[in-house]
mmCIF file of C-alpha atoms in Angstrom:
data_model
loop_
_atom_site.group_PDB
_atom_site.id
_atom_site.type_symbol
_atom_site.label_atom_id
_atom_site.label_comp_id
_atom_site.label_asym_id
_atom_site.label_seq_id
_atom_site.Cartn_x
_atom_site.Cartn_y
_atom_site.Cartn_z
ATOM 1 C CA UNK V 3 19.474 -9.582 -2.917
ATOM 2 C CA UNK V 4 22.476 -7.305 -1.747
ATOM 3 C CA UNK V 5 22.181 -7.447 2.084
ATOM 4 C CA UNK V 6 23.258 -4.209 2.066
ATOM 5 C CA UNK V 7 20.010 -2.989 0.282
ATOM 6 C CA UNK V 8 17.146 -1.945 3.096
ATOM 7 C CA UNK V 9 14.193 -4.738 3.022
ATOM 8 C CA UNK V 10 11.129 -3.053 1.404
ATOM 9 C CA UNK V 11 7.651 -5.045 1.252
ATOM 10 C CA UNK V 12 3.925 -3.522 0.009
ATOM 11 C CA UNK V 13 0.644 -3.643 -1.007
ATOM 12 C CA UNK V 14 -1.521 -3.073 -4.055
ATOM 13 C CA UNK V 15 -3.793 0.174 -3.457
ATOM 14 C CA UNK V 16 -6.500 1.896 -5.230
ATOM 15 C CA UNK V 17 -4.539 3.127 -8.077
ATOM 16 C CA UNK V 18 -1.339 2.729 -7.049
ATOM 17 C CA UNK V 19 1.209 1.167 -4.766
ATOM 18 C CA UNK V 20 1.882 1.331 -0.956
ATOM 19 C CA UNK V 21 5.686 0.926 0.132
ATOM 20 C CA UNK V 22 7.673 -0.043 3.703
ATOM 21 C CA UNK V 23 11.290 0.411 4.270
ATOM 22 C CA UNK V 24 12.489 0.007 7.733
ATOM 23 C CA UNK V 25 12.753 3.498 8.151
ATOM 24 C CA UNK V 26 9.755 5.083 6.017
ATOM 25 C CA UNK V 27 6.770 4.233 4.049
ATOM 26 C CA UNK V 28 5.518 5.796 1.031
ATOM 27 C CA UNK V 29 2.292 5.569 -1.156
ATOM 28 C CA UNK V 30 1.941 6.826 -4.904
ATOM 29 C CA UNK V 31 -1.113 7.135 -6.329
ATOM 30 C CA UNK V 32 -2.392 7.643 -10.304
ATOM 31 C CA UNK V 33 -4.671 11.010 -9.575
ATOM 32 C CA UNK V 34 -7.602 11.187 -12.418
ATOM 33 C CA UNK V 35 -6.169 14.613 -13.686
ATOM 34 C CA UNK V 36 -3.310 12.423 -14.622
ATOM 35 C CA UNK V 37 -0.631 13.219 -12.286
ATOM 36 C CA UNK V 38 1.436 10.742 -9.403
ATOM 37 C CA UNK V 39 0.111 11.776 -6.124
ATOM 38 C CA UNK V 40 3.356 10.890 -3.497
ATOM 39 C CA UNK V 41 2.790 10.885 0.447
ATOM 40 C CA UNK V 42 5.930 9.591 2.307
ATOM 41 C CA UNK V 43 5.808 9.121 6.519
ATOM 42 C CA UNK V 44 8.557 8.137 8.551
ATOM 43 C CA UNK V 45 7.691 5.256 10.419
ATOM 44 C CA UNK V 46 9.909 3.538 13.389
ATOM 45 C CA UNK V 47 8.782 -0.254 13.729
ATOM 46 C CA UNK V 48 7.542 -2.254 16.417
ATOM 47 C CA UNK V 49 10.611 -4.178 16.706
ATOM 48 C CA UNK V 50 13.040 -1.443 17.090
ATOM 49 C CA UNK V 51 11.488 -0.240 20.066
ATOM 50 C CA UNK V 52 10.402 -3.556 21.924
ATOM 51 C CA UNK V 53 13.296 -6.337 22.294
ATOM 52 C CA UNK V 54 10.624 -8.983 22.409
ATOM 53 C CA UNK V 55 9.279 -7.805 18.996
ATOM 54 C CA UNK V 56 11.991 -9.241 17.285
ATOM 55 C CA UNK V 57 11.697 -12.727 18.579
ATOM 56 C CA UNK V 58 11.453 -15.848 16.116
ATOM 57 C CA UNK V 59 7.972 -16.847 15.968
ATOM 58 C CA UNK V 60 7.128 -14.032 17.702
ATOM 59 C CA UNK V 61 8.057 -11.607 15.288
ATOM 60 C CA UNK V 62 5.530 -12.404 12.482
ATOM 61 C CA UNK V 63 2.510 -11.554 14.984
ATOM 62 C CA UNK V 64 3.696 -7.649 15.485
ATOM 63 C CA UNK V 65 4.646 -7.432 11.411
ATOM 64 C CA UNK V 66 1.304 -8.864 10.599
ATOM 65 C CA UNK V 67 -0.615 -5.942 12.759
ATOM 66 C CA UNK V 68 1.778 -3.222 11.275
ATOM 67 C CA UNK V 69 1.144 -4.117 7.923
ATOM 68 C CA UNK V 70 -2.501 -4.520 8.393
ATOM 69 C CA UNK V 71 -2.635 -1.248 9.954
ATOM 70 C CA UNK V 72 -0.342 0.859 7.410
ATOM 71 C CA UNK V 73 -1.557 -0.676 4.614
ATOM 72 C CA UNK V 74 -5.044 0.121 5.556
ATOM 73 C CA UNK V 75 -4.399 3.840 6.206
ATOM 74 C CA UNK V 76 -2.634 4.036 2.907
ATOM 75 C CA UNK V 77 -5.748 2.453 1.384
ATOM 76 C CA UNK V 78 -8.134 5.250 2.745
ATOM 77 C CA UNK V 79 -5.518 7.704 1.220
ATOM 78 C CA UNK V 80 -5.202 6.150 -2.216
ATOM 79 C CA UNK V 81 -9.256 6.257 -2.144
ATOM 80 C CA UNK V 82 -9.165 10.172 -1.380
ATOM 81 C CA UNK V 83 -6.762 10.982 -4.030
ATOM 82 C CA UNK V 84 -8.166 8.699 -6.725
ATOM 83 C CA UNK V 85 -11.953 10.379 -6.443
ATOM 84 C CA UNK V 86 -12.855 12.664 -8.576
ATOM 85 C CA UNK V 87 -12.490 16.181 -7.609
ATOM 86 C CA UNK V 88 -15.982 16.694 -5.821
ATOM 87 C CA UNK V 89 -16.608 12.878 -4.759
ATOM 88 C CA UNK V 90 -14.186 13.092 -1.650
ATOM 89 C CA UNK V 91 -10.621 14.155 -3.071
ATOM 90 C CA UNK V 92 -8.502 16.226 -1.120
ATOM 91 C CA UNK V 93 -4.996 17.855 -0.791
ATOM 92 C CA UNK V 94 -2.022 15.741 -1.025
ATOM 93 C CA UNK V 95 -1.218 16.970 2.116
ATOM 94 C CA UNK V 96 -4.230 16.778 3.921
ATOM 95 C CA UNK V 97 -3.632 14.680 7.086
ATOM 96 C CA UNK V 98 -6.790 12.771 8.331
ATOM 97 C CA UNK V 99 -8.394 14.719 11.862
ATOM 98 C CA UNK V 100 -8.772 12.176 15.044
ATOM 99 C CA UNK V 101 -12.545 11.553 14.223
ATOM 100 C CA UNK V 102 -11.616 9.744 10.567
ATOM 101 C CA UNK V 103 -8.760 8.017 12.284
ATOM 102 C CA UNK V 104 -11.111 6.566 14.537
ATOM 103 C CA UNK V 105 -13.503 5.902 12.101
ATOM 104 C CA UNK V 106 -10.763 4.068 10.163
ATOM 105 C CA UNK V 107 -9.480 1.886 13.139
ATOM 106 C CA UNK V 108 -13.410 0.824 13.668
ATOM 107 C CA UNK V 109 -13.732 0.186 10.166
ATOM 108 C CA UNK V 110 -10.266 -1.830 10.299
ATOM 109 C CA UNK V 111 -11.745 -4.137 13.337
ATOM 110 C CA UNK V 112 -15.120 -4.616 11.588
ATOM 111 C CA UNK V 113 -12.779 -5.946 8.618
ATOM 112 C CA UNK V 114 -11.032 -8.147 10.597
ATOM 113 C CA UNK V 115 -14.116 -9.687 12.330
ATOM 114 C CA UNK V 116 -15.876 -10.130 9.491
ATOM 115 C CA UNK V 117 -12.711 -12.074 7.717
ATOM 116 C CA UNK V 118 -12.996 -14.404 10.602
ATOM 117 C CA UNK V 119 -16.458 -15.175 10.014
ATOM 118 C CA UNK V 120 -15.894 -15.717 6.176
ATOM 119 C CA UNK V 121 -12.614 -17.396 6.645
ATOM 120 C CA UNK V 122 -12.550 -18.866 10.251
ATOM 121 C CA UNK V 123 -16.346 -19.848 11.280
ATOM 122 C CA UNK V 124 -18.182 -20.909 8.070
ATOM 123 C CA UNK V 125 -15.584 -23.439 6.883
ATOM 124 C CA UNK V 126 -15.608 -24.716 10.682
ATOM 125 C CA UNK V 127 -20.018 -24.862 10.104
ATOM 126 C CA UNK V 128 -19.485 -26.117 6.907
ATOM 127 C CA UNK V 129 -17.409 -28.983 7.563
ATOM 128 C CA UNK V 130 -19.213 -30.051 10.485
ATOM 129 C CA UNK V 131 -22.494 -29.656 8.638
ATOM 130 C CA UNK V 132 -21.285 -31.122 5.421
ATOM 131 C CA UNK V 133 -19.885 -34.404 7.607
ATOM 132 C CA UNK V 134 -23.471 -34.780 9.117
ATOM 133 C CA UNK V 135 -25.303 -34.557 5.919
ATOM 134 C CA UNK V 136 -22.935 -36.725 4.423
ATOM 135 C CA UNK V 137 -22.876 -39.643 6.883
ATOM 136 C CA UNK V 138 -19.453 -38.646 7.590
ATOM 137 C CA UNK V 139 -19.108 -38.134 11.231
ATOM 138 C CA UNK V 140 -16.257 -35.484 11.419
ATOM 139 C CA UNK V 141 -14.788 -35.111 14.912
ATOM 140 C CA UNK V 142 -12.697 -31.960 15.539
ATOM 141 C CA UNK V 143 -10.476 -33.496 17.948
ATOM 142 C CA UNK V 144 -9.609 -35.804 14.945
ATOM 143 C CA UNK V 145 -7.336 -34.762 12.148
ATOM 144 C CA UNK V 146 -9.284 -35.671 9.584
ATOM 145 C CA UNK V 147 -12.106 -32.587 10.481
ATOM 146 C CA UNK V 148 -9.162 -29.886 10.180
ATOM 147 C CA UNK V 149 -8.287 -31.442 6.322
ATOM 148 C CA UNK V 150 -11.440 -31.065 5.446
ATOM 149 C CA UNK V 151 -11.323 -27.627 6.928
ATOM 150 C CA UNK V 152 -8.242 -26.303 5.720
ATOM 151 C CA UNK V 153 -9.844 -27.558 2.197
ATOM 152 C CA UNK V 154 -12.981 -25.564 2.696
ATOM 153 C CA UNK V 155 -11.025 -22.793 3.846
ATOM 154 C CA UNK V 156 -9.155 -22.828 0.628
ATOM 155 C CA UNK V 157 -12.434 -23.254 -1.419
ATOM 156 C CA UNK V 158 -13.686 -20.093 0.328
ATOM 157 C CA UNK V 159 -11.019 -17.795 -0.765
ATOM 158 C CA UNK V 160 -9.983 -19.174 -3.962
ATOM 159 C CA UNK V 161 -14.131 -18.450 -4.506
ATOM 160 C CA UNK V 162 -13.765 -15.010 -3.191
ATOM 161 C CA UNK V 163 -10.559 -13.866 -5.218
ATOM 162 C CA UNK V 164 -13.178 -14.737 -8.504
ATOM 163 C CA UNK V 165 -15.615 -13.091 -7.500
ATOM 164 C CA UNK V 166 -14.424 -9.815 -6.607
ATOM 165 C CA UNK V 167 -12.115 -10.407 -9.842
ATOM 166 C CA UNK V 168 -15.277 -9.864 -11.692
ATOM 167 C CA UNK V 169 -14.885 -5.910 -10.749
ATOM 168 C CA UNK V 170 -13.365 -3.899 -13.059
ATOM 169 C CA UNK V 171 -11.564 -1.549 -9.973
ATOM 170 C CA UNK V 172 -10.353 -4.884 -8.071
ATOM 171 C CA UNK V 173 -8.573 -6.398 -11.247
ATOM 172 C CA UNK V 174 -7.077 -2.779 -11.675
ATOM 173 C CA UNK V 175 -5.607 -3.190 -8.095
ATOM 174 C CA UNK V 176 -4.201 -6.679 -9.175
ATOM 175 C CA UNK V 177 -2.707 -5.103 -11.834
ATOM 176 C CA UNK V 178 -1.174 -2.869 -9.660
ATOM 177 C CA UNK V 179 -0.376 -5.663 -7.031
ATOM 178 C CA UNK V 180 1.779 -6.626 -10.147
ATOM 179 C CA UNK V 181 3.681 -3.856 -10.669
ATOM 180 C CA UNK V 182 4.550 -3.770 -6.804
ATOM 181 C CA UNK V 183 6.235 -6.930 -7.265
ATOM 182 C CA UNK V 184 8.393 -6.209 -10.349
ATOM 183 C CA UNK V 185 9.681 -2.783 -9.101
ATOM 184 C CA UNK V 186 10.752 -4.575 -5.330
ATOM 185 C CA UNK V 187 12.255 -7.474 -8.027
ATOM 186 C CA UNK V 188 14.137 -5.250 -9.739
ATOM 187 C CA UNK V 189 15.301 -3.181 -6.655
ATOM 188 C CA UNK V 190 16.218 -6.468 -4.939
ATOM 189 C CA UNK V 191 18.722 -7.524 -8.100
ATOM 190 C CA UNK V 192 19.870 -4.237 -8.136
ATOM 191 C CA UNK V 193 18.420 -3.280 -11.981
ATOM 192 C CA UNK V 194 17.896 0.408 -13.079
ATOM 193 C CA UNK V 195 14.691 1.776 -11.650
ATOM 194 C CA UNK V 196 13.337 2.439 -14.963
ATOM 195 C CA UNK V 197 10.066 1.349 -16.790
ATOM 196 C CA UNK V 198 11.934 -0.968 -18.955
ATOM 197 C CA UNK V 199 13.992 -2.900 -16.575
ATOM 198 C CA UNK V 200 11.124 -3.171 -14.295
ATOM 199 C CA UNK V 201 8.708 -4.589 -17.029
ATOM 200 C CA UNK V 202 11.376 -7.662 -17.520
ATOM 201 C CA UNK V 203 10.475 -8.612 -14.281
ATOM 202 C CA UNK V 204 8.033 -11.041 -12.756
ATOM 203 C CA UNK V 205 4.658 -10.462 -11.210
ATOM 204 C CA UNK V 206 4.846 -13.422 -8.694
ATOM 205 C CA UNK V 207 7.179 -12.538 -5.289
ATOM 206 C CA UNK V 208 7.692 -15.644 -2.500
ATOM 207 C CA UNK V 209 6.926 -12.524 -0.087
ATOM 208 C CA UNK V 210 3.481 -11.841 -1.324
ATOM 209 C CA UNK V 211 0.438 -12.091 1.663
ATOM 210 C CA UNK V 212 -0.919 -14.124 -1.184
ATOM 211 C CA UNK V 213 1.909 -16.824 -0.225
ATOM 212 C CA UNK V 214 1.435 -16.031 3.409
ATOM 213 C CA UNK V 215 -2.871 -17.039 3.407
ATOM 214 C CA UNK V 216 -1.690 -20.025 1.764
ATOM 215 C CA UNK V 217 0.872 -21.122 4.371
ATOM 216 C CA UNK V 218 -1.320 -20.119 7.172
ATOM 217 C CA UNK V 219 -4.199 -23.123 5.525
ATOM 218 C CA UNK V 220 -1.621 -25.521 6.068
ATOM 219 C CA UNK V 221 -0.157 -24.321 9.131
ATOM 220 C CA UNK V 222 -3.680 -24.155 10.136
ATOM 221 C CA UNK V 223 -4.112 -28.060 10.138
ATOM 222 C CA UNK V 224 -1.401 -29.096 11.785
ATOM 223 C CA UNK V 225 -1.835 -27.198 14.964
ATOM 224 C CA UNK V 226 -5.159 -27.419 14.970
ATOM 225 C CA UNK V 227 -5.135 -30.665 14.509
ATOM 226 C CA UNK V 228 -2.242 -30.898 17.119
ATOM 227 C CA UNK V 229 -3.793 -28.958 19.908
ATOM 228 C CA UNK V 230 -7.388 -29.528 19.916
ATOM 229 C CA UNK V 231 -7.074 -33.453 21.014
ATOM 230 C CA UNK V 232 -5.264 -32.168 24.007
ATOM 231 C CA UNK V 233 -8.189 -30.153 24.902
ATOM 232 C CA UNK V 234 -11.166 -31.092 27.203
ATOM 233 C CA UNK V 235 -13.667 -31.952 25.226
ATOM 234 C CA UNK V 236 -16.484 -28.932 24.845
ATOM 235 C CA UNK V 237 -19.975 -30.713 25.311
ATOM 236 C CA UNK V 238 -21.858 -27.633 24.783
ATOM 237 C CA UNK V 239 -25.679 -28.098 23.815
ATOM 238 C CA UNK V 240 -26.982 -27.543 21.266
ATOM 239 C CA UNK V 241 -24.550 -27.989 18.303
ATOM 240 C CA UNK V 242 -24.779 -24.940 16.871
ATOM 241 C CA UNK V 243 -23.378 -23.437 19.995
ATOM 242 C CA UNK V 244 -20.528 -26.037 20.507
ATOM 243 C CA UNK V 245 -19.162 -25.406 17.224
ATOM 244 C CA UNK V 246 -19.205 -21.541 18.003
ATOM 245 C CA UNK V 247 -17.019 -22.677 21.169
ATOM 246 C CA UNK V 248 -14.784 -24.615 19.039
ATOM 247 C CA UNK V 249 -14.372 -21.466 16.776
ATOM 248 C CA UNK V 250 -13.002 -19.719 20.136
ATOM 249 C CA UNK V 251 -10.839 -21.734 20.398
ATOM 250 C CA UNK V 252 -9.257 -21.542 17.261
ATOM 251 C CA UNK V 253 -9.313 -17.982 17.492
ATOM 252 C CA UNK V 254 -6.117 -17.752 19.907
ATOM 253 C CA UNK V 255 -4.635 -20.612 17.942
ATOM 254 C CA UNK V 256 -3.992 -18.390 15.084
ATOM 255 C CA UNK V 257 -1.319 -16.289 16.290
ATOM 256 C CA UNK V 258 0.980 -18.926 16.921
ATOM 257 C CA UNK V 259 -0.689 -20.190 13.309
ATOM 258 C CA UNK V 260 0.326 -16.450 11.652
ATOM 259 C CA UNK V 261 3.947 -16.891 13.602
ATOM 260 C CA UNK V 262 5.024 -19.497 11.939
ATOM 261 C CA UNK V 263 3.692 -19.373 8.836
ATOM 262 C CA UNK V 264 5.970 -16.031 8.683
ATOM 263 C CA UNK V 265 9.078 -17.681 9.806
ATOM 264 C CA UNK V 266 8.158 -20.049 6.903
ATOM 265 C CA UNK V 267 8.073 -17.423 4.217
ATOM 266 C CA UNK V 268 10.646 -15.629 5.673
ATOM 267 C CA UNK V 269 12.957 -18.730 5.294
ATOM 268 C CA UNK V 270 11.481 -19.655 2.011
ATOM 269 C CA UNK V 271 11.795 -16.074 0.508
ATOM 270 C CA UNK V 272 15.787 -16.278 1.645
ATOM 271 C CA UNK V 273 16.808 -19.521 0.662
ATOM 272 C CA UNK V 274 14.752 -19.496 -2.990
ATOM 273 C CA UNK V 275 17.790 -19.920 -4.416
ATOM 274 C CA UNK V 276 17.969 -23.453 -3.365
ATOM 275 C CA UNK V 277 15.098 -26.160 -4.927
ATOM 276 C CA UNK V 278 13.399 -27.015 -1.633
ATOM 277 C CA UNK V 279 12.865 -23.262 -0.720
ATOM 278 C CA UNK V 280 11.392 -22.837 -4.318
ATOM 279 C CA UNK V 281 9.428 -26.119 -4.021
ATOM 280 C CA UNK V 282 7.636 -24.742 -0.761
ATOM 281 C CA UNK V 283 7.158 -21.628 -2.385
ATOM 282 C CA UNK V 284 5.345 -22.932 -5.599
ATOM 283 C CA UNK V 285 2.102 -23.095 -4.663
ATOM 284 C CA UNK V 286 1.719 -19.805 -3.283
ATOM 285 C CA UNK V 287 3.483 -18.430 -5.975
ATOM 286 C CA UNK V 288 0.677 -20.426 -8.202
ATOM 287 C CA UNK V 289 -2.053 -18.756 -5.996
ATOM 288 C CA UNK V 290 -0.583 -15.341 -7.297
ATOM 289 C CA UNK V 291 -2.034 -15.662 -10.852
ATOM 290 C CA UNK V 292 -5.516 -15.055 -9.214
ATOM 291 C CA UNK V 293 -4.088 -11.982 -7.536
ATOM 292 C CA UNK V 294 -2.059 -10.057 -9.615
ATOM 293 C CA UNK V 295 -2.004 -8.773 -12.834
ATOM 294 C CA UNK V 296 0.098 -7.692 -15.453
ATOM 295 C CA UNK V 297 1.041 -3.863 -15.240
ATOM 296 C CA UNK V 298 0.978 -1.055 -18.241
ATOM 297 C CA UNK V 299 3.622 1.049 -17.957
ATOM 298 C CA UNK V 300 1.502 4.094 -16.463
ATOM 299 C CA UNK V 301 0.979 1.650 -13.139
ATOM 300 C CA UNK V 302 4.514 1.025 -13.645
ATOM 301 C CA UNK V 303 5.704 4.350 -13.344
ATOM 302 C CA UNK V 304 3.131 4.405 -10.417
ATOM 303 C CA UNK V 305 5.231 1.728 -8.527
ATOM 304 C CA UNK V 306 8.352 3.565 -9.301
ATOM 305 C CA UNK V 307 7.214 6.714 -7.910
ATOM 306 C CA UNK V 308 6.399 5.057 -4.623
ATOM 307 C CA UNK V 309 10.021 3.162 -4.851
ATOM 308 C CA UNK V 310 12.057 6.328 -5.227
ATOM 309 C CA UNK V 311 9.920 8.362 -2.607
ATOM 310 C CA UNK V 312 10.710 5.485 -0.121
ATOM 311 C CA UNK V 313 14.405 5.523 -1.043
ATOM 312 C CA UNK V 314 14.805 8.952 -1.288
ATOM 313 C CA UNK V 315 13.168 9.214 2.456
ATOM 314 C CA UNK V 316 15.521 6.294 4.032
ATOM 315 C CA UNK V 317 18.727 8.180 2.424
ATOM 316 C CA UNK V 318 17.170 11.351 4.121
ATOM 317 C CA UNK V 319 17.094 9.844 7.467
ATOM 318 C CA UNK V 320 20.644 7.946 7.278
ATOM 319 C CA UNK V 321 21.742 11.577 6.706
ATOM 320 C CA UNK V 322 19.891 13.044 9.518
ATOM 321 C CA UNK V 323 21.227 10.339 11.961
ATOM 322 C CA UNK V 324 24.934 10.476 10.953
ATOM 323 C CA UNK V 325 24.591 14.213 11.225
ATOM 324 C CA UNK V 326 24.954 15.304 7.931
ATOM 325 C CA UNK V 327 23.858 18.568 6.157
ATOM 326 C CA UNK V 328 20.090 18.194 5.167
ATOM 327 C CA UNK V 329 17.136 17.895 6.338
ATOM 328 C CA UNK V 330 15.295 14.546 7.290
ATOM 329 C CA UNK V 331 11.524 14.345 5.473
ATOM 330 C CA UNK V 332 8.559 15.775 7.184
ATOM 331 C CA UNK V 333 6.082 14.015 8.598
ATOM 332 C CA UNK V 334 3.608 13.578 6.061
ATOM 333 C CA UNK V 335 5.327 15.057 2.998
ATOM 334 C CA UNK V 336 3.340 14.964 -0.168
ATOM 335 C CA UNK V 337 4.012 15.808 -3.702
ATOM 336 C CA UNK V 338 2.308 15.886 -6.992
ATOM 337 C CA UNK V 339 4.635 14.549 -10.238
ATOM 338 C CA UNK V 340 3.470 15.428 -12.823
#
């Protein structure tokens, strides 16, 4: 990739594509009457305002909340323009009042707890559990219990990615998840941003969060498995209650956990040119044919839209900061392509 390009990562959405740039982010959507729906936002990142934020292995923990939190307010937005008229759509340029943003943030923590049940505390219960029933005596300050758990944990979401695949609307947003990473492929080798070019490209990126969950399984182990005999032991009675405290404890854990599983992508996403960098990205990379799917040219063009609107935005402010004539993008801008 051209260093000189600006980095730009995404997400799937409900019919369409969510885009960052360092400066902006922008999120097209397929409307049913047929038509892109295009909202861009500037957006000044953590780590251009705090010093700290931009600390190795500190870094990852500040991206990973701005991500979850963009992405999730461009998924309530792709939802309202992809209704049909009368079942919640509104304006392109509606902005959401304080009430839904606070309804979204609660909705956004709910999410979050809830993944750490599914994907934290019942492969912790189930290992435990499982090692009782099966004679196996699994001790957490041994590393053997965090294998086993970093295997369940894997078991849980490879189970969950077929299951939702089963929906019609989810494999349509894996669809689109694969058109997000062909248009940042061919904007990364510096291709025309055109359907065609675009199409040539592959549906698996080292970058993908699909890569990331992956890495953080087997980062996961090791610290857990690290840390946890350097604990005092937690004698809590009865068992149920211990293991709950255990969970606590891992809880914490997984920021350092998310840290550096980022630095690892990050490193393995630069160097992919070279066979050990590819190697370590594989399996993630494998993990991606659950996740995405491939595009038609419609979600294509969807992708594209989001692309330019993002590029178009970061030339906009570049101008505005080096004083130029022009004016830098609203706040919210929206536009309908037809």
């Amino acid at each position: 990739m051209d260093a000189s390009r600006p980095y730009i990562g995404g997400q799937a959405v409900i019919e369409g594509v969510f885009l960052r740039a360092p400066r902006s982010v922008a999120v097209a959507v397929r409307a049913p009457d047929g038509s892109i729906r295009v909202r861009t936002d500037p957006w000044t990142p953590l780590y251009q305002r705090l010093r700290f934020a931009r600390w190795p292995f500190l870094r990852g923990i500040f991206l990973l909340w701005e991500s979850l939190r963009l992405g999730w307010s461009a998924l309530s937005w792709s939802g309202e323009q992809a209704a049909p008229a009368g079942e919640g759509s509104h304006g392109s340029d509606r902005r959401p009042s304080a009430g839904e943003k606070a309804a979204l943030g609660g909705t956004l923590v709910v999410s979050l707890l809830l993944g750490l049940a599914i994907f934290v505390a019942l492969p912790h219960l189930v290992t435990d559990w499982g090692g009782r029933l099966a004679g196996i005596p699994l001790d957490v300050e041994g590393p053997a219990f965090h294998v086993v758990d970093g295997v369940v944990k894997l078991a849980v979401f490879l189970g969950y990615i077929a299951l939702i695949r089963r929906s019609r609307d989810i494999r349509r947003v894996f669809e689109y998840h694969g058109a997000e990473h062909k248009t940042i492929y061919a904007w990364e080798e510096g291709l025309p941003l055109t359907v065609e070019a675009v199409r040539s490209r592959s549906r698996f990126h080292p970058r993908c969060g699909t890569s990331f969950l992956l890495v953080v399984v087997a980062i996961s182990i090791l610290v857990f498995a690290a840390v946890f005999p350097l604990l005092p032991s937690i004698g809590i009675e009865p068992r149920i209650l211990r293991n709950l405290a255990q969970v606590g404890v891992k809880l914490p854990l997984l920021l350092p956990v998310a840290s550096i599983s980022y630095e690892i992508l990050r490193l393995s996403s630069r160097y992919y040119h070279l066979a050990p960098a590819r190697w370590l990205a594989a399996p993630g990379l494998a993990l991606q044919r659950l996740t995405t799917g491939e595009p038609d040219d419609a979600q294509i063009e969807v992708a594209l839209a989001a692309l330019h609107a993002t590029l178009a935005a970061e030339e906009a402010h570049a101008d505005s900061a080096l004083g130029l004539e022009g004016e830098a993008f609203p706040t919210g801008a929206a536009a309908v392509v037809r």
